[in-house]
XYZ file of C-alpha atoms in Angstrom:
704
model
C 78.864 100.283 93.323
C 78.073 98.909 96.749
C 75.541 99.453 99.282
C 75.545 98.829 102.717
C 74.441 95.436 103.738
C 72.635 94.172 106.873
C 74.933 91.348 107.438
C 77.727 93.820 108.401
C 75.788 94.809 111.895
C 74.322 91.376 112.463
C 77.193 88.316 111.928
C 79.105 86.466 114.423
C 79.952 83.677 112.283
C 78.983 82.147 108.802
C 82.129 80.487 107.374
C 85.834 80.020 108.089
C 87.806 81.112 105.301
C 90.348 78.539 106.147
C 89.971 74.813 106.043
C 91.323 73.490 109.482
C 90.234 76.041 112.095
C 88.280 79.795 112.692
C 90.593 82.235 113.726
C 88.097 84.634 115.957
C 87.563 81.514 118.151
C 89.524 80.368 121.106
C 89.402 77.377 123.206
C 90.690 76.309 126.825
C 90.540 72.936 128.563
C 91.186 71.740 132.173
C 92.092 67.998 132.531
C 90.282 65.558 132.814
C 87.499 67.560 130.594
C 88.647 67.278 126.942
C 87.670 69.971 123.885
C 88.754 69.165 120.442
C 90.674 72.234 119.135
C 93.670 73.024 116.349
C 96.188 75.322 117.834
C 93.805 76.586 120.301
C 90.925 77.160 117.924
C 87.913 75.574 117.255
C 88.086 73.287 114.081
C 85.901 73.460 111.353
C 83.855 70.917 109.424
C 83.121 70.523 105.866
C 80.607 67.658 106.446
C 77.620 69.375 107.728
C 76.785 73.262 107.435
C 74.032 75.323 106.582
C 75.440 78.149 104.992
C 78.571 76.515 102.654
C 80.914 75.266 102.674
C 81.928 74.531 106.236
C 80.590 75.083 110.193
C 81.733 75.191 113.331
C 82.833 71.794 115.365
C 82.198 71.579 119.169
C 83.338 68.327 120.327
C 83.766 67.548 123.896
C 83.647 65.395 126.925
C 82.908 67.025 130.349
C 84.573 65.694 133.439
C 84.135 66.239 136.958
C 87.059 68.372 138.335
C 87.980 69.334 134.788
C 86.249 72.422 132.691
C 86.443 73.680 129.370
C 85.169 76.614 127.564
C 85.050 77.349 123.635
C 85.037 81.063 122.577
C 83.476 82.349 119.519
C 84.597 86.384 118.819
C 82.702 88.918 116.893
C 85.784 89.232 114.099
C 87.237 92.330 114.197
C 89.103 94.355 111.748
C 90.503 98.039 110.876
C 87.141 100.478 110.320
C 84.672 97.888 111.576
C 81.833 99.628 113.406
C 81.036 96.497 116.014
C 77.530 97.224 116.947
C 75.350 94.126 116.590
C 71.757 94.948 115.777
C 69.033 92.651 116.930
C 67.307 91.450 120.032
C 68.089 87.502 119.392
C 70.864 85.523 119.311
C 70.303 82.726 116.770
C 72.220 79.796 115.556
C 71.512 76.259 113.937
C 72.988 73.509 115.669
C 73.443 69.570 114.477
C 74.378 66.256 116.342
C 74.664 63.273 114.446
C 73.579 61.316 117.613
C 70.420 62.291 119.817
C 71.134 64.422 122.554
C 69.393 64.748 125.751
C 69.130 68.619 127.161
C 71.000 67.508 130.260
C 73.804 66.776 128.164
C 74.081 70.372 126.436
C 76.660 73.041 127.372
C 76.104 76.148 128.948
C 76.589 79.582 127.119
C 77.138 83.096 128.200
C 78.103 86.197 126.346
C 80.482 89.060 126.864
C 80.266 92.708 126.066
C 83.028 95.159 124.675
C 83.630 96.279 128.551
C 84.224 92.516 128.993
C 81.255 92.211 131.343
C 80.087 88.632 131.457
C 76.675 87.761 131.477
C 74.902 84.420 133.649
C 76.106 81.415 131.900
C 72.927 79.700 130.470
C 72.068 75.957 129.924
C 71.328 75.784 126.192
C 68.678 73.102 127.338
C 66.598 76.322 128.393
C 66.061 77.003 124.907
C 65.761 73.560 123.575
C 64.839 70.534 125.307
C 66.987 68.184 123.260
C 67.923 67.599 119.738
C 67.393 64.925 117.241
C 70.000 62.685 115.697
C 70.987 63.942 112.072
C 68.734 67.252 111.994
C 69.556 70.651 111.743
C 67.938 72.595 114.761
C 67.299 76.343 114.867
C 67.905 78.056 118.227
C 66.447 81.592 119.026
C 67.571 82.852 122.294
C 66.230 86.053 123.562
C 69.198 88.746 124.430
C 67.080 89.801 127.519
C 68.123 86.255 128.992
C 71.496 87.199 129.518
C 70.796 90.574 131.153
C 72.071 90.132 134.707
C 70.484 91.673 137.895
C 72.465 94.085 138.680
C 73.679 95.673 135.143
C 71.978 96.964 131.986
C 73.420 95.705 129.294
C 73.689 97.068 125.380
C 73.613 94.202 123.959
C 74.991 95.924 120.350
C 78.215 95.751 122.092
C 78.294 91.698 122.088
C 81.759 90.663 121.398
C 82.096 86.999 122.245
C 79.984 84.087 122.807
C 81.459 81.897 125.383
C 80.474 77.856 125.189
C 81.175 76.062 128.753
C 81.247 72.848 130.537
C 77.489 72.107 131.574
C 77.021 68.304 132.961
C 80.139 66.319 133.656
C 78.650 62.986 132.210
C 81.974 61.650 130.995
C 80.886 61.081 127.381
C 81.923 62.711 124.238
C 79.561 64.470 122.545
C 79.954 66.604 119.375
C 77.887 69.886 118.506
C 78.075 71.257 114.916
C 77.125 75.190 114.888
C 76.345 77.432 111.582
C 74.532 80.728 111.055
C 75.424 82.641 114.328
C 73.675 85.902 114.450
C 71.902 88.933 116.194
C 68.934 89.646 114.623
C 65.276 90.605 115.283
C 62.615 87.740 114.632
C 60.390 88.614 111.989
C 58.313 87.043 109.206
C 59.937 86.000 105.873
C 58.588 86.121 102.369
C 59.080 83.930 99.596
C 62.076 85.159 97.782
C 63.160 84.592 93.840
C 66.242 83.333 92.238
C 68.735 86.174 91.039
C 68.495 86.549 87.446
C 70.800 86.732 84.577
C 73.482 84.623 85.894
C 76.646 84.779 84.193
C 80.233 83.273 84.152
C 83.767 84.219 83.060
C 86.256 81.395 83.367
C 89.964 82.155 84.090
C 92.598 79.718 85.289
C 91.971 78.595 88.565
C 88.580 80.500 88.998
C 85.511 81.504 87.721
C 83.778 84.852 88.253
C 80.186 84.620 88.474
C 77.768 87.972 88.554
C 73.961 88.288 88.346
C 71.604 90.961 88.465
C 71.579 93.029 91.590
C 69.412 91.943 94.142
C 66.852 94.344 95.558
C 65.013 92.518 97.593
C 65.201 92.812 101.384
C 64.135 89.665 102.609
C 67.439 87.774 100.943
C 69.751 86.878 103.670
C 72.510 85.488 101.053
C 73.104 83.939 97.718
C 73.717 80.180 97.689
C 76.681 79.369 94.983
C 75.656 76.059 93.708
C 78.570 73.967 91.208
C 78.224 70.826 88.700
C 80.678 68.802 86.969
C 77.679 67.446 84.884
C 74.669 69.968 84.881
C 72.849 67.917 86.866
C 73.816 67.437 90.382
C 74.550 70.617 91.873
C 76.460 70.730 95.202
C 76.587 73.856 97.471
C 80.385 75.429 97.353
C 79.772 78.770 99.250
C 77.433 81.998 99.758
C 77.504 85.890 98.834
C 75.961 88.450 100.861
C 72.954 89.978 98.843
C 74.640 93.777 98.240
C 77.182 92.072 96.289
C 76.364 90.550 92.914
C 79.631 88.661 92.230
C 81.606 85.213 93.550
C 84.759 83.806 92.850
C 84.546 80.032 92.606
C 87.949 78.494 92.982
C 88.072 75.448 90.903
C 90.365 73.194 89.180
C 92.352 74.310 86.035
C 91.482 72.942 82.591
C 88.060 71.528 83.980
C 84.393 72.681 82.616
C 82.029 73.475 85.266
C 78.267 74.496 85.765
C 76.843 76.813 88.148
C 73.447 77.960 89.243
C 72.454 80.279 92.320
C 69.519 80.692 94.706
C 68.461 83.142 96.904
C 68.190 82.393 100.694
C 65.541 84.233 102.678
C 65.742 85.417 106.425
C 63.829 81.893 107.695
C 66.710 80.060 105.501
C 64.282 79.175 102.572
C 65.784 78.877 99.655
C 64.476 79.922 96.066
C 64.140 77.921 92.859
C 67.791 77.881 91.487
C 68.553 80.631 88.672
C 69.806 79.843 85.012
C 72.422 77.496 84.532
C 75.714 79.012 83.198
C 78.861 76.682 82.106
C 82.636 77.738 82.029
C 86.016 76.114 81.252
C 89.193 76.997 82.558
C 92.402 76.775 80.933
C 96.115 77.674 81.746
C 96.937 81.193 81.549
C 100.161 83.063 80.187
C 101.912 84.961 82.526
C 100.587 88.268 80.641
C 97.046 86.656 81.273
C 97.807 86.319 84.635
C 98.941 89.913 84.890
C 96.216 91.089 83.365
C 93.695 89.289 85.374
C 95.277 90.220 88.586
C 95.089 93.842 87.211
C 91.419 93.688 86.765
C 90.560 91.816 89.764
C 92.095 94.404 91.961
C 90.717 97.333 89.999
C 87.020 96.496 90.751
C 87.669 97.135 94.139
C 87.826 100.913 93.389
C 85.248 100.274 90.402
C 82.334 98.085 91.928
C 82.931 98.539 95.443
C 83.160 102.569 95.593
C 80.851 104.652 97.436
C 77.674 105.136 95.449
C 77.573 108.865 95.961
C 81.114 109.880 96.299
C 82.478 107.204 93.667
C 85.403 107.033 95.492
C 87.072 103.911 97.423
C 86.206 102.948 100.587
C 88.558 102.138 103.557
C 87.710 98.212 103.135
C 85.388 95.774 101.880
C 83.574 94.573 104.357
C 83.700 97.675 106.423
C 81.750 101.075 106.976
C 79.580 101.161 103.801
C 80.066 105.185 103.844
C 83.692 105.778 104.640
C 85.807 107.004 102.152
C 89.368 106.829 102.426
C 91.209 109.755 101.018
C 94.400 107.911 100.223
C 93.031 104.727 99.088
C 90.480 106.832 97.000
C 93.469 108.478 95.154
C 95.060 105.141 94.751
C 91.618 104.010 93.085
C 92.298 106.845 90.558
C 95.362 105.449 89.424
C 93.535 102.045 89.209
C 90.603 103.605 86.618
C 93.533 104.989 84.457
C 95.195 101.522 84.308
C 91.547 100.127 83.697
C 90.764 102.637 80.800
C 94.109 101.836 79.429
C 93.650 98.206 79.597
C 89.938 97.995 78.599
C 88.342 97.387 81.744
C 86.353 100.449 81.390
C 85.810 102.872 78.572
C 87.033 106.225 78.492
C 83.996 107.474 78.640
C 83.451 105.782 81.942
C 86.473 107.030 83.569
C 85.387 110.783 82.746
C 82.047 110.215 83.942
C 83.594 108.702 87.398
C 86.014 111.451 87.228
C 83.202 114.274 87.071
C 81.618 112.752 89.984
C 84.570 111.986 92.110
C 85.565 115.706 91.563
C 82.500 116.939 92.520
C 82.748 115.384 95.724
C 86.319 116.336 96.264
C 85.205 120.154 95.588
C 82.634 120.342 98.503
C 84.238 117.918 100.938
C 85.711 119.473 104.037
C 88.971 121.015 103.698
C 91.426 122.504 106.175
C 93.442 125.165 104.445
C 92.966 123.029 101.114
C 94.179 119.543 102.887
C 91.303 116.759 102.743
C 90.764 114.627 105.778
C 91.729 111.045 106.100
C 88.295 109.992 106.268
C 85.322 111.492 104.550
C 81.654 110.207 105.042
C 80.470 109.606 101.436
C 77.290 111.090 102.202
C 77.954 114.669 103.282
C 81.422 115.356 102.437
C 82.191 115.450 106.083
C 85.070 114.597 108.125
C 85.157 111.109 110.330
C 87.733 111.510 112.948
C 88.400 107.805 112.615
C 91.483 107.980 115.260
C 89.637 109.925 117.865
C 88.735 113.443 118.634
C 92.262 115.213 117.359
C 91.610 113.754 114.324
C 89.167 116.208 112.988
C 91.286 118.126 110.553
C 93.367 118.068 107.532
C 95.612 115.099 106.699
C 98.656 116.019 104.631
C 99.897 112.534 103.717
C 96.796 111.370 102.553
C 95.852 114.742 100.804
C 99.656 114.191 98.983
C 98.215 110.468 97.721
C 95.201 111.991 96.164
C 97.193 114.971 94.673
C 99.663 112.530 93.327
C 96.520 110.539 91.685
C 94.818 113.641 90.510
C 97.971 114.950 88.469
C 98.495 111.542 86.870
C 94.916 111.846 85.628
C 95.349 115.211 84.645
C 98.254 114.342 82.215
C 96.418 111.023 81.061
C 92.956 112.792 80.251
C 94.880 114.833 77.432
C 92.174 115.176 74.766
C 90.756 118.644 73.573
C 87.426 117.995 74.501
C 85.228 119.608 76.657
C 84.790 116.933 79.332
C 88.711 116.448 79.582
C 89.387 120.024 79.592
C 86.741 120.420 82.704
C 88.507 117.559 84.528
C 92.070 119.032 83.719
C 90.689 122.640 85.423
C 89.118 120.898 88.148
C 92.310 119.165 89.163
C 94.527 122.340 88.542
C 92.220 124.140 90.882
C 92.213 121.750 93.626
C 95.883 120.978 93.544
C 96.530 124.943 93.755
C 94.147 125.094 96.445
C 96.354 122.917 98.947
C 98.383 125.183 101.231
C 101.458 122.869 101.635
C 103.336 125.652 103.650
C 100.340 125.896 106.156
C 101.634 122.315 107.553
C 104.457 123.908 108.886
C 104.382 124.032 112.709
C 105.251 127.863 113.214
C 107.114 126.771 116.554
C 108.856 124.078 114.579
C 109.086 124.796 111.181
C 112.039 122.475 109.735
C 109.336 119.910 109.289
C 106.029 119.470 107.720
C 103.392 117.929 109.934
C 100.916 115.399 109.318
C 97.854 116.792 110.774
C 96.513 119.833 111.750
C 92.825 120.637 113.226
C 91.005 123.902 113.472
C 89.939 122.892 116.710
C 93.531 121.110 118.296
C 95.724 122.558 115.783
C 99.377 120.498 116.155
C 97.888 118.337 119.170
C 98.697 115.212 116.870
C 102.273 116.484 116.772
C 103.345 114.106 113.943
C 106.147 115.441 111.893
C 107.249 113.893 108.713
C 110.320 112.517 108.656
C 111.799 110.009 106.048
C 112.351 107.336 105.063
C 109.112 106.221 104.835
C 105.706 106.583 102.856
C 105.785 110.310 102.978
C 108.317 111.380 100.408
C 105.458 112.405 98.028
C 104.651 114.903 100.678
C 107.666 116.767 100.357
C 107.854 116.319 96.370
C 104.455 117.922 96.039
C 105.295 120.535 98.415
C 108.051 121.744 96.721
C 106.355 121.536 93.090
C 103.556 123.488 94.325
C 103.170 126.551 91.998
C 100.942 128.306 94.790
C 101.843 127.366 98.298
C 105.376 125.876 97.787
C 107.648 125.119 100.874
C 111.346 125.894 100.137
C 113.422 123.220 98.587
C 116.016 122.842 101.465
C 113.171 121.506 103.573
C 113.731 118.383 101.758
C 117.080 118.207 103.741
C 116.006 119.642 107.033
C 113.124 117.903 107.598
C 112.627 114.898 105.239
C 116.438 113.734 105.204
C 116.942 115.668 108.447
C 119.812 114.940 110.366
C 118.283 116.548 113.645
C 118.222 114.496 116.932
C 114.478 114.375 116.663
C 114.814 112.810 113.467
C 117.266 110.353 114.553
C 115.246 109.092 117.347
C 111.960 108.884 115.274
C 114.094 106.912 112.495
C 115.775 104.813 115.414
C 112.111 103.927 117.086
C 110.941 102.791 113.441
C 113.779 100.580 112.802
C 114.633 99.478 116.386
C 118.156 99.913 115.677
C 120.295 102.818 115.079
C 120.958 101.792 111.313
C 119.298 104.391 109.015
C 118.754 106.960 112.067
C 120.695 109.899 109.936
C 118.480 108.815 107.042
C 121.292 107.279 105.186
C 121.900 103.721 106.363
C 124.887 101.872 104.626
C 124.652 98.510 106.593
C 124.486 95.288 104.581
C 121.501 93.009 105.106
C 121.540 89.296 103.594
C 124.273 90.209 101.242
C 122.735 93.760 100.281
C 124.290 97.285 101.081
C 121.376 99.530 101.905
C 121.812 103.067 101.298
C 118.945 104.872 102.761
C 116.093 102.963 104.916
C 115.328 102.756 108.689
C 116.845 99.146 110.280
C 116.365 96.754 106.997
C 114.487 99.247 105.088
C 111.295 99.051 106.476
C 107.826 97.392 105.485
C 107.228 97.458 101.350
C 104.703 99.847 101.187
C 107.299 102.768 101.715
C 108.432 101.836 98.247
C 105.347 101.857 96.482
C 102.747 104.794 97.963
C 105.169 107.539 96.890
C 105.878 105.748 93.797
C 102.957 105.088 92.396
C 102.977 108.011 90.318
C 106.752 109.433 90.865
C 109.045 107.545 89.028
C 112.251 106.271 90.816
C 114.094 105.626 87.653
C 117.069 107.939 87.510
C 115.606 109.974 90.546
C 119.123 110.187 92.408
C 120.023 112.717 95.062
C 122.981 113.517 97.468
C 121.323 110.071 99.444
C 121.025 107.366 97.116
C 119.366 106.415 93.657
C 115.644 105.581 94.540
C 115.281 102.979 91.939
C 118.131 101.106 93.083
C 117.390 101.738 96.775
C 113.895 100.519 96.377
C 114.945 97.280 94.767
C 117.497 96.762 97.454
C 114.685 97.228 100.395
C 112.738 94.552 98.395
C 115.306 92.152 98.107
C 116.084 92.317 101.587
C 112.487 91.613 102.412
C 112.512 88.897 100.020
C 115.762 87.472 101.318
C 114.589 87.966 104.986
C 111.427 85.648 104.097
C 113.503 83.400 102.066
C 116.112 82.708 105.612
C 112.812 82.829 107.505
C 114.754 83.471 111.093
C 111.287 83.186 112.834
C 110.384 79.984 111.606
C 106.954 80.744 110.320
C 104.894 78.461 108.212
C 104.767 78.963 104.477
C 107.492 81.557 103.820
C 109.596 80.617 101.208
C 111.131 82.018 97.649
C 107.591 82.287 96.567
C 105.850 83.316 99.640
C 107.206 86.823 100.949
C 106.142 90.380 101.161
C 105.964 91.825 104.546
C 104.439 95.321 104.404
C 101.503 97.196 106.549
C 97.905 95.229 106.377
C 95.067 93.718 108.198
C 96.802 91.235 110.770
C 95.071 88.274 113.114
C 96.463 90.716 115.969
C 94.973 93.996 114.393
C 96.347 96.356 111.726
C 100.064 96.689 111.818
C 102.876 97.058 109.691
C 105.613 94.331 109.514
C 109.151 94.286 108.060
C 112.341 92.295 107.355
C 113.054 92.498 111.150
C 112.550 89.408 113.572
C 110.595 91.519 116.410
C 108.313 93.245 113.657
C 107.405 89.713 112.198
C 104.656 87.283 113.447
C 104.215 85.408 110.117
C 101.630 87.601 107.978
C 102.291 87.650 104.440
C 100.505 90.519 102.669
C 100.258 89.928 98.856
C 100.520 93.559 97.746
C 104.048 93.395 99.702
C 105.573 91.109 96.949
C 103.210 92.205 93.836
C 103.267 95.806 94.415
C 107.174 95.324 94.142
C 106.990 94.085 90.726
C 109.065 97.233 88.980
C 111.686 96.272 91.363
C 111.729 92.386 91.776
C 109.853 91.052 88.613
C 110.925 87.386 88.813
C 110.517 86.889 92.576
C 107.157 89.211 92.612
C 105.633 86.977 89.844
C 106.655 83.676 91.434
C 105.087 85.013 94.614
C 101.696 85.834 92.303
C 101.606 82.054 90.908
C 101.898 80.930 94.602
C 99.394 83.185 95.953
C 96.852 82.251 93.126
C 97.607 78.734 92.330
C 98.636 77.551 95.733
C 96.934 79.660 98.509
C 93.819 80.889 96.173
C 91.109 78.486 97.790
C 91.559 80.677 100.980
C 93.187 84.028 99.531
C 91.221 85.055 96.337
C 88.088 86.835 96.438
C 85.719 88.664 94.315
C 88.452 91.688 93.991
C 91.568 89.632 93.667
C 93.747 88.572 97.040
C 92.220 89.325 100.508
C 94.527 91.788 102.369
C 96.888 89.147 104.055
C 97.486 85.578 105.175
C 98.832 83.915 108.429
C 99.598 80.001 107.677
C 101.056 79.636 111.323
C 98.020 81.077 112.831
C 95.783 79.466 110.072
C 94.217 82.954 109.266
C 93.378 84.551 106.437
C 91.933 88.463 106.439
C 88.189 88.696 105.699
C 89.011 91.805 104.029
C 90.193 93.711 101.082
C 91.881 96.843 101.898
C 91.482 100.013 100.082
C 95.496 100.879 100.486
C 96.656 97.449 99.477
C 94.564 96.364 96.642
C 95.531 99.222 94.000
C 99.382 98.861 94.187
C 98.752 95.556 92.557
C 97.020 96.919 89.789
C 99.196 100.151 89.194
C 102.563 98.867 90.099
C 101.962 95.676 87.627
C 101.237 98.505 84.917
C 104.445 100.428 85.975
C 106.378 97.406 85.370
C 104.653 96.377 82.196
C 104.270 99.760 80.411
C 105.426 102.610 83.056
C 101.970 104.065 82.330
C 101.621 106.016 85.811
C 105.124 107.124 85.942
C 105.017 108.517 82.802
C 101.865 110.493 83.057
C 102.794 111.607 86.722
C 106.267 112.956 85.550
C 104.910 114.926 82.721
C 103.539 117.604 84.746
C 105.378 120.527 84.326
C 105.269 121.253 87.922
C 106.972 117.901 88.577
C 109.443 118.669 86.234
C 110.346 122.223 88.164
C 110.571 120.466 91.483
C 113.037 118.244 89.799
C 115.226 121.077 89.087
C 114.569 122.600 92.592
C 115.802 119.535 94.306
C 118.733 119.184 91.806
C 117.654 115.445 91.249
C 120.270 113.843 89.000
C 120.148 111.432 86.414
C 122.117 108.335 87.004
C 125.613 108.644 85.419
């Protein structure tokens, strides 16, 4: 299980995950000055660096009447608490040619409020740069303090390099390891112990014993083809004792690792390990993918709660309830496939259930985000978000009921787990979440302080189907079955307007759709069907096969939504880089422009492909999904693959890949691949007697 890392609160730049440019940079230039850029971003170089494998390249010519700026932004992602801790801005700079102080650029900083500091000459902190040597620059943040305003430097968001002396000469600076930090003496560090390697097709998983030394800044990974000459290939933060080295197939590699302290002094290397990659069969690839994404929920869980975090990296204490539920599904797959033992699953279930039993609840409903240390609600989305989240609770309950059926042995441990799950399930007051002023719908959120202020009705078609199914199935606090039709599938004006807003068209506004997209008739779905997570989240446990009501056959409908998404990406009306029959999947994810939901509709598409979109659709489109899996891993893996499988998203048009693994998106890959392979989660969830009764109440029909 992970522990908090100090890099989270200090890092501005260490490496770009893409080979050409750094996504969280921005350049501007006014001629006749010149500034090297790649699509308006700073390029990266692989020739020189402090932390491998790359660094930023700042190459400019400053001329009179011209100007340039190069902005390095503190990278943002959903859930990041961006407060940088330290009293110095520190970075490494390198110039191949000697560079006088007068030739160096100016720099300034900007805060979250967009307050701009005075622009300071870099020469104020480094008199000159010798040729071919890295120089460590330490700038007191207080130097940027304006006379008329008091800065909170923890809010630093941008570092802006800009034109200095207009000497008309071309210069290049290499920049690396840009951090906010306190200056302190550093003690010697020692190499990590017990390095181990497991080879796959195009990557090698490296693990070592956890490093507890607080002076370790990062672990440097070194690779060799002959066991003697080692080349640094990357770094890992000290709280993570795993690294995925992306390499060539059918090749033997040697690896060693070293610890690097706060003064950038490197330890002696660890033991050397060897590993030989080989071509994998399709089945082996599927198992490999499942195991990697499973680890997010097992190794990456909160150490006290035992449950999944919102994202990694991210707030190390923020348990995300829905993601945690998806993680329980992944644990079951892990136990079934031998990634963990059944005993380990039982132990983790006891820990998780103990946490869930004492965490804040609101008429039996948990909050969306919970502090893993205390069980208290985290109002992530503002002051009104301080109550129960019915949708996230449904995702958790779907998983708990699946675990209740999977852990079916007549032992004290498993009986205890089943009893606790039953109690938690029966304590959820689904019927409370009908706003008395608007009882035709279930509501997403209720707060003891603000009641229904968020005012979000649950109206299909979207990911909230499972809420209505479980609410009807509840043995203690059910809703009337007719609410499925008057709420979820409502034909009211409110519901129609809601759906039209989602789909940006009237198609599907009456719940049923009936339009044809890319040659496929869609029975139910907003617009072209919506983002693919609509076909995943409610169906991790609920088996759509044979689920047919008055509106559609849900297995067929899910397949059609997926095929529309696939064919849209193949057609690629927006002309985005990379889209093809092997690179597809539009859903909700991290994004270069911020967290967003993407679907097969040009206004909602910006070129961002999310692996869970295609890979979570394995039961619906196995051939298309397998082709995407191979492409993501074999062709994009050097940027997209990491310690917990695929990173959240990639946008080749913007030369951007997400820096995070996201709790909501890692598990559907593991879970839906398993449902495709064996139907395990579907079979377990559907065997709950309450679900059988719900089926009867809603008169779901088997397909003729």
